[in-house]
Amino acid sequence: MKILVATEKPFAPTAVSDIRDIVEKAGYQFLLLEKYTDKTQLLDAVKDVDALIVRSDKVTAEVIDAAKNLKIVVRAGAGYDNVDLAAANARKIVVMNTPGQNSNAVAELALGMMIYMARNQFNPGTGSEISKKRLGIHAYGHIGAILGRYGNALDMKVYAYSRSIAQKKLALPQGINGVESVEQLYGQSDYLSIHVPVNEQTKKSIGYDLLSKLPKGAVIINTARKEVIDEAGLLKVMEERTDLKYATDVKPDNYDELVAKCGNRVFATPKKMGAETKEANINAGLAAARQAVGYLKDGDTTFQVNK
Ligand code: 3PG
């Protein structure tokens, strides 16, 4: 059987070589497609593979259709919005993610962005410190929990909101203060860090009304997805509230207009950087390889997201 790693944005070489070991030790053939520039290369590469491991690569209905032997797709990472689940379901193809494996890298990037924005993107001039400020965590999953600990270590007052917190279904560790509504969270966050997954309910869910609630001088950090932001609302609030700053891992679609109107109150990474560490590549990549092998060998469906 054949396992293909297809990554437009490659894993660190050490992760690739360990993934190859896992696949070959299981008796399967390892195939690699990196830095492809055209979807036809992916369509061609998937033709006779049994398993596909990807990062943010788009696994569309066309890709699934081209992969006649495909049994499993593993998204090495958290968000699986890049995989067409309906197309996978129609072929009974198992889809998995590797939850938690790259969370620390993303939490560190969020923390770094907070300091970067607090210090005026390291330009001359008086910045501020994040210590003693209020950190709001919107969606308290793997990444939010790590960021909460880092916030506590830096003497920040940490607040968190997620539906399970509001419904009192989640016991929070000491130092993390649950709030009952998302409006309340935004109303009291000097640093607001977004960790909401993108799905039909969350698309464009963070817009003008919510962002308007932020206190004076607040910094918004988005290491989740651009799709959860209502970009017209973001632009409007950023224009009206010249005290706000926005840092995001991946450019919004209206980036040029945002920068033209808001200058360096806006910062965007050129390419998604959250999971771009050797450690995250190793954690997520090896987990993905083990999960693909585990399914092909033993039918293990732990971490399947389309059950
Ligand atoms: C994720 O959902 O795991 C992150 O967004 C990382 O995506 P990447 O593997 O494309 O860097």
XYZ file of C-alpha atoms and ligand atoms in Angstrom:
318
model
C 0.000 0.000 0.000
C 1.116 3.553 -0.697
C 1.169 6.510 1.677
C 1.706 9.932 0.105
C 2.849 13.013 2.002
C 1.725 15.978 -0.090
C 2.807 19.302 1.343
C 2.879 22.526 -0.616
C 4.587 23.944 2.508
C 7.038 21.119 3.375
C 7.693 19.612 6.782
C 11.188 20.033 8.236
C 13.514 17.414 6.649
C 13.976 15.590 9.963
C 10.193 15.134 10.223
C 10.019 13.826 6.652
C 12.731 11.264 7.273
C 11.020 10.028 10.477
C 7.674 9.808 8.672
C 9.346 7.740 5.949
C 10.725 5.380 8.645
C 7.295 4.856 10.197
C 5.722 4.130 6.805
C 8.469 1.803 5.582
C 8.772 -0.079 8.873
C 5.055 -0.817 8.550
C 5.785 -2.358 5.156
C 4.183 0.391 3.097
C 5.558 2.489 0.260
C 6.398 6.113 1.088
C 5.745 8.795 -1.549
C 6.530 12.489 -1.272
C 5.255 15.533 -3.140
C 6.583 18.823 -1.796
C 6.380 22.471 -2.842
C 4.018 21.730 -5.706
C 2.896 24.793 -7.585
C -0.059 23.450 -9.531
C -2.998 21.312 -8.431
C -2.430 19.005 -11.422
C 0.734 17.775 -9.681
C -1.361 16.778 -6.675
C -4.055 15.205 -8.851
C -1.385 13.137 -10.538
C 0.401 12.167 -7.303
C -2.738 10.866 -5.547
C -3.765 8.574 -8.429
C -2.996 5.231 -6.816
C -2.301 6.060 -3.161
C -4.097 4.426 -0.246
C -3.388 7.138 2.302
C -2.760 10.852 2.000
C -1.050 13.034 4.606
C -1.367 16.803 4.144
C -0.998 20.106 5.971
C -3.207 22.987 4.778
C -3.203 21.504 1.282
C -6.645 21.577 -0.284
C -8.135 18.104 -0.500
C -11.032 18.985 -2.780
C -13.677 16.756 -4.331
C -11.507 16.751 -7.469
C -8.506 15.444 -5.527
C -10.630 12.777 -3.844
C -12.095 11.782 -7.185
C -8.624 11.443 -8.699
C -7.504 9.186 -5.820
C -9.293 5.977 -6.754
C -7.688 3.835 -4.009
C -7.829 6.417 -1.254
C -8.891 5.075 2.144
C -7.704 7.729 4.563
C -6.694 11.401 4.630
C -4.770 12.648 7.650
C -4.498 16.386 8.091
C -1.258 16.786 10.071
C -2.555 19.618 12.205
C -5.697 20.839 13.884
C -7.985 22.546 11.357
C -9.433 20.241 8.715
C -11.396 22.916 6.867
C -9.129 22.198 3.874
C -10.633 18.735 3.386
C -13.926 18.301 1.528
C -15.675 16.109 4.083
C -18.791 15.575 1.971
C -16.680 14.185 -0.878
C -14.752 11.981 1.568
C -17.972 10.747 3.187
C -19.454 9.856 -0.193
C -16.517 7.503 -0.760
C -16.386 6.343 2.905
C -12.876 7.737 3.175
C -11.732 8.268 6.750
C -10.532 11.792 7.576
C -8.433 12.497 10.670
C -6.593 15.414 12.197
C -3.820 15.333 14.803
C -5.289 17.463 17.593
C -2.879 19.170 19.968
C 0.277 18.201 18.118
C 1.195 21.667 16.875
C -0.604 23.680 19.554
C 2.467 24.872 21.405
C 3.936 26.374 18.230
C 0.733 28.316 17.581
C 0.464 29.475 21.208
C 4.063 30.714 21.092
C 3.364 32.610 17.882
C 0.285 34.253 19.455
C 2.394 35.289 22.433
C 5.146 36.593 20.149
C 2.624 38.619 18.156
C 1.255 40.155 21.352
C 4.702 41.388 22.343
C 5.515 42.438 18.762
C 2.424 44.631 18.581
C 2.900 45.947 22.135
C 6.389 47.088 21.077
C 5.248 48.813 17.876
C 6.610 46.025 15.662
C 10.058 46.748 17.109
C 10.089 50.265 15.682
C 11.443 53.198 17.707
C 8.950 54.785 20.089
C 7.398 53.972 23.446
C 5.626 50.643 23.538
C 3.946 48.882 26.420
C 4.303 45.702 28.443
C 1.875 42.822 28.380
C 2.410 41.961 32.030
C -0.568 42.904 34.244
C -2.794 43.358 31.193
C -5.960 41.359 30.488
C -5.679 38.480 28.035
C -8.906 37.183 26.510
C -8.873 33.755 24.920
C -11.685 33.157 22.451
C -12.183 29.375 22.319
C -10.342 27.426 24.952
C -8.983 24.285 23.318
C -5.450 22.918 23.093
C -3.908 26.220 21.971
C -5.991 28.405 24.259
C -5.033 26.324 27.295
C -1.307 26.656 26.552
C -1.595 30.381 25.860
C -3.515 30.780 29.121
C -0.618 29.216 31.033
C 1.875 31.498 29.289
C -0.320 34.503 30.074
C -0.421 33.517 33.740
C 3.365 33.099 33.780
C 3.667 36.663 32.466
C 1.392 37.966 35.197
C -1.480 38.658 32.846
C -5.053 38.393 34.027
C -6.424 35.620 31.828
C -10.055 35.278 30.731
C -11.478 32.594 28.480
C -14.709 32.019 26.656
C -16.008 28.967 24.848
C -19.474 27.452 24.686
C -18.524 24.706 27.130
C -17.217 27.303 29.596
C -20.450 29.301 29.333
C -22.456 26.114 29.885
C -20.252 25.323 32.895
C -19.252 22.002 31.338
C -15.539 22.709 31.473
C -13.566 22.970 34.692
C -10.883 25.597 34.231
C -7.463 25.498 35.871
C -6.510 28.048 38.489
C -5.631 31.384 36.922
C -8.038 31.039 34.006
C -11.252 32.998 34.545
C -14.207 31.760 32.543
C -16.631 34.362 31.213
C -20.224 33.700 30.297
C -20.528 35.449 26.975
C -18.321 36.260 24.055
C -19.396 39.920 24.317
C -18.166 40.016 27.902
C -14.834 38.538 26.825
C -14.288 41.141 24.117
C -15.407 43.913 26.484
C -12.611 43.191 28.929
C -9.622 42.040 26.847
C -6.572 44.240 26.304
C -5.198 41.367 24.217
C -7.782 39.234 22.497
C -6.500 35.992 21.013
C -8.749 34.098 18.576
C -8.654 30.285 18.486
C -12.019 29.522 16.919
C -12.090 26.735 14.307
C -13.696 27.633 10.995
C -17.003 25.949 10.180
C -20.447 26.980 8.967
C -21.344 28.419 12.397
C -18.143 30.412 12.900
C -17.545 31.825 9.399
C -17.535 35.658 9.612
C -18.708 35.376 13.228
C -16.259 38.003 14.512
C -17.214 41.356 13.074
C -17.985 44.985 13.781
C -20.328 44.541 16.751
C -18.062 42.234 18.696
C -14.826 44.052 17.882
C -16.400 47.403 18.838
C -16.673 46.106 22.401
C -12.894 45.912 22.841
C -11.435 48.300 25.421
C -9.298 51.275 24.384
C -5.923 50.295 22.953
C -6.758 46.604 22.563
C -4.746 44.268 20.354
C -6.491 41.516 18.383
C -4.433 38.441 17.591
C -5.725 35.945 15.035
C -3.774 32.722 14.687
C -6.937 30.814 13.745
C -8.356 31.380 10.242
C -9.114 34.508 8.238
C -12.552 33.060 7.449
C -13.805 33.520 11.036
C -13.459 37.284 10.618
C -16.035 39.469 8.892
C -13.393 41.482 7.069
C -15.663 44.410 6.137
C -16.576 44.749 9.822
C -12.925 44.525 10.822
C -12.005 47.298 8.396
C -14.846 49.497 9.623
C -13.942 49.129 13.289
C -10.212 49.576 12.626
C -10.931 52.818 10.742
C -13.236 54.159 13.445
C -11.126 53.020 16.380
C -7.615 54.244 15.689
C -6.554 52.839 19.066
C -7.001 49.196 17.976
C -4.350 46.916 16.482
C -4.739 43.686 14.517
C -2.096 41.001 14.045
C -2.926 37.925 12.050
C -1.262 34.738 10.887
C -2.281 34.876 7.195
C -3.310 37.933 5.270
C -6.958 38.904 5.217
C -8.446 39.244 1.727
C -8.733 43.009 2.267
C -5.155 43.315 3.554
C -4.078 46.034 1.099
C -7.032 48.231 2.002
C -6.551 47.574 5.717
C -2.893 48.578 5.547
C -3.631 51.595 3.347
C -6.112 52.837 5.955
C -4.543 51.617 9.193
C -0.799 51.481 8.467
C 1.260 49.537 10.956
C -1.656 49.006 13.305
C -2.100 45.940 11.105
C 0.372 43.111 10.784
C 0.023 39.884 8.793
C 2.477 37.046 8.291
C 3.232 36.444 4.603
C 2.431 32.747 4.900
C 0.785 30.774 7.702
C 3.514 30.558 10.361
C 1.694 29.096 13.369
C 2.879 25.521 12.964
C 6.150 26.390 11.241
C 8.516 24.910 13.810
C 10.618 21.799 13.599
C 8.996 20.539 16.786
C 5.447 21.020 15.496
C 6.354 19.359 12.185
C 7.765 16.374 14.036
C 4.835 16.117 16.451
C 2.080 16.517 13.857
C 3.844 14.753 10.969
C 4.789 11.652 12.948
C 1.373 11.471 14.586
C -0.201 11.647 11.121
C 2.031 8.829 9.853
C 1.249 6.645 12.878
C -2.474 7.325 12.503
C -2.439 6.469 8.786
C -0.553 3.236 9.469
C -2.781 2.447 12.459
C -5.857 2.727 10.294
C -4.520 0.761 7.330
C -3.133 -2.014 9.554
C -5.622 -2.245 12.413
C -8.606 -0.116 11.414
C -7.891 2.279 14.300
C -10.247 5.253 13.868
C -9.177 7.308 16.890
C -9.057 10.959 15.744
C -11.440 10.356 12.845
C -13.375 13.592 12.336
C -16.010 12.331 9.895
C -17.509 9.467 11.934
C -3.464 23.837 11.842
O -4.675 23.923 11.609
O -2.960 22.831 12.359
C -2.567 25.016 11.573
O -3.278 26.025 10.934
C -1.309 24.651 10.836
O -1.419 24.616 9.446
P -0.157 24.236 8.533
O 0.185 22.824 8.773
O -0.591 24.504 7.134
O 0.978 25.142 8.919
